mmCIF file of C-alpha atoms in Angstrom:
data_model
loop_
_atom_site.group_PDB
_atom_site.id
_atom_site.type_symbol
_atom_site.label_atom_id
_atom_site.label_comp_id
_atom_site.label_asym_id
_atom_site.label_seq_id
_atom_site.Cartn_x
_atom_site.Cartn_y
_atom_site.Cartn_z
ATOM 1 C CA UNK P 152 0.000 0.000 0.000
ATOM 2 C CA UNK P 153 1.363 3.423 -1.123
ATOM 3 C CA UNK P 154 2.196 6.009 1.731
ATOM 4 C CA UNK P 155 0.200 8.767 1.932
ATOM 5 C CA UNK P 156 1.636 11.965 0.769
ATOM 6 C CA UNK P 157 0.727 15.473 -0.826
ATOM 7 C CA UNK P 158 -0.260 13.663 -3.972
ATOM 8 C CA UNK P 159 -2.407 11.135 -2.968
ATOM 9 C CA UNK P 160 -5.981 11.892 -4.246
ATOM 10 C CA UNK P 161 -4.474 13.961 -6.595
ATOM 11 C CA UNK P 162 -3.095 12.517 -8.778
ATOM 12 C CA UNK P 163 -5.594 12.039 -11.380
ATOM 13 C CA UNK P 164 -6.416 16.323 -11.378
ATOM 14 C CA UNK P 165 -2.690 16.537 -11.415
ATOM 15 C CA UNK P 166 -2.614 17.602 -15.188
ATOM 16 C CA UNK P 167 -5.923 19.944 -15.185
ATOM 17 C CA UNK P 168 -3.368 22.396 -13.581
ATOM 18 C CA UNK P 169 -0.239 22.528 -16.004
ATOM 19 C CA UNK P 170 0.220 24.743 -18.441
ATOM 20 C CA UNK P 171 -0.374 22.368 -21.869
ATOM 21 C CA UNK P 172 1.113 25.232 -24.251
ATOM 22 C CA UNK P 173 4.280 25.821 -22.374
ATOM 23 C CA UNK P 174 4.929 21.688 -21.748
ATOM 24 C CA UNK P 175 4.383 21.037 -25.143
ATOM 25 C CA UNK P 176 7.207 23.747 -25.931
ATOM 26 C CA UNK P 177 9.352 22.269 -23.330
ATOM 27 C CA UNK P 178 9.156 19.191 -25.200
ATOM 28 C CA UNK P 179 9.549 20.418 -28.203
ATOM 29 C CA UNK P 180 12.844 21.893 -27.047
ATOM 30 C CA UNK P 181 13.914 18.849 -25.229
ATOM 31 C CA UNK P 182 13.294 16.574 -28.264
ATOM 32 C CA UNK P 183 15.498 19.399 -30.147
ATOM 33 C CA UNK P 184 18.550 19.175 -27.613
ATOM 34 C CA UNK P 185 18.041 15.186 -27.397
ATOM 35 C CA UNK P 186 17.878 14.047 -30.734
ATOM 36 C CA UNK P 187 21.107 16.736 -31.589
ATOM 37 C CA UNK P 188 23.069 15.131 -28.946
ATOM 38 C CA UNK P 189 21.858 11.533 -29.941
ATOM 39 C CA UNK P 190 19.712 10.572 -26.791
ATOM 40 C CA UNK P 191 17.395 7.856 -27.697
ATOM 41 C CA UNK P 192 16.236 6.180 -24.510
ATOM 42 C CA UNK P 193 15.239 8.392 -21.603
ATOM 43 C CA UNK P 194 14.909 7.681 -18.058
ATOM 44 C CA UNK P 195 12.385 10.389 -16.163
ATOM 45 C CA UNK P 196 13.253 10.666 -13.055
ATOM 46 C CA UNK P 197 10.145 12.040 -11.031
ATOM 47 C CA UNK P 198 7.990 11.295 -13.431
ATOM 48 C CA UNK P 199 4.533 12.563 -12.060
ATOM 49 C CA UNK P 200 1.833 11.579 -14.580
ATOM 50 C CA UNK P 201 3.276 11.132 -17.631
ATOM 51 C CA UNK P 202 3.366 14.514 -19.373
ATOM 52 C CA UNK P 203 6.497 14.548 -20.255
ATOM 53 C CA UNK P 204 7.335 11.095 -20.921
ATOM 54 C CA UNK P 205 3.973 10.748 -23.252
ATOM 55 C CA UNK P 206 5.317 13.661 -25.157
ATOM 56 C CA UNK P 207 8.893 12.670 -25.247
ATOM 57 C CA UNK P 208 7.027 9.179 -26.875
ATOM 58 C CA UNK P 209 5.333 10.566 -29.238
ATOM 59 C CA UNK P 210 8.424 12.307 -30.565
ATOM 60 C CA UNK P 211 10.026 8.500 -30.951
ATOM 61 C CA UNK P 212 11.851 8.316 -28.097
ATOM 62 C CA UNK P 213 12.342 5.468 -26.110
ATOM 63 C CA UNK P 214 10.963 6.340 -22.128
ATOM 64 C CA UNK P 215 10.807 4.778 -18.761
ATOM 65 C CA UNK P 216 9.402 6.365 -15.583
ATOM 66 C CA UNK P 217 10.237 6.709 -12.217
ATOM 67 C CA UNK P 218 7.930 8.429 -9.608
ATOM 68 C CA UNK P 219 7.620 7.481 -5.613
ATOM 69 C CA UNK P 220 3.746 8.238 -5.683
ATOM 70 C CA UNK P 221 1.853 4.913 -7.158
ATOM 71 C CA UNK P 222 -1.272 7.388 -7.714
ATOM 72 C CA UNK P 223 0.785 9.108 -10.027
ATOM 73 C CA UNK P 224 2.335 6.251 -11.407
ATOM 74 C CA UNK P 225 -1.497 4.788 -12.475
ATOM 75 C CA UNK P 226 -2.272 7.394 -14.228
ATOM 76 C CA UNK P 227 0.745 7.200 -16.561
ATOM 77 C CA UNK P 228 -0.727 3.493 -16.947
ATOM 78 C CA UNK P 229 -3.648 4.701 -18.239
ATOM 79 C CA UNK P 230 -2.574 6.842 -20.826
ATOM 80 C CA UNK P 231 0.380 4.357 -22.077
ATOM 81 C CA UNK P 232 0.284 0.994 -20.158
ATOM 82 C CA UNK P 233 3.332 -0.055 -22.310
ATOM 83 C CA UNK P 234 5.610 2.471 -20.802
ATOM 84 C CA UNK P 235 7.728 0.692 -18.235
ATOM 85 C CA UNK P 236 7.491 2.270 -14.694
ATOM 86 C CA UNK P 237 9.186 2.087 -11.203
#
């Protein structure tokens, strides 16, 4: 059972409060700076729900996740239950 903490019962309105225009910039520029310097398989470390990582995806990267919060870590699951996750 996950320990409780500041995201838990959160997690799924997480994403209502980010800024979609400005992370889809920051991935744009991080799929930029990646690809120039040959990254293909990314590791996001505090991954929250996904926003990144899905993006990241999408661009044809390779991505895993890593979070501490299970609640956030289900709702990556349910928008890419192929992404591996700890």
């Amino acid at each position: 059972m996950e320990k409780k903490n500041i995201y838990h019962g959160t997690a799924k309105y997480y994403d209502f409060l980010e800024n979609k225009q400005r992370i889809s910039k920051e991935i744009n520029f991080l799929a930029k700076h990646l690809k120039k310097a040959k990254v293909r398989t990314i590791l996001d470390v505090g991954c929250g729900t996904g926003i990144y990582i899905i993006g990241l995806k999408k661009k044809g990267f390779d991505v895993e996740g890593l979070d501490l919060s299970e609640s956030m870590l289900k709702e990556v699951r349910k928008k890419d239950p192929k992404i591996k996750l700890y």
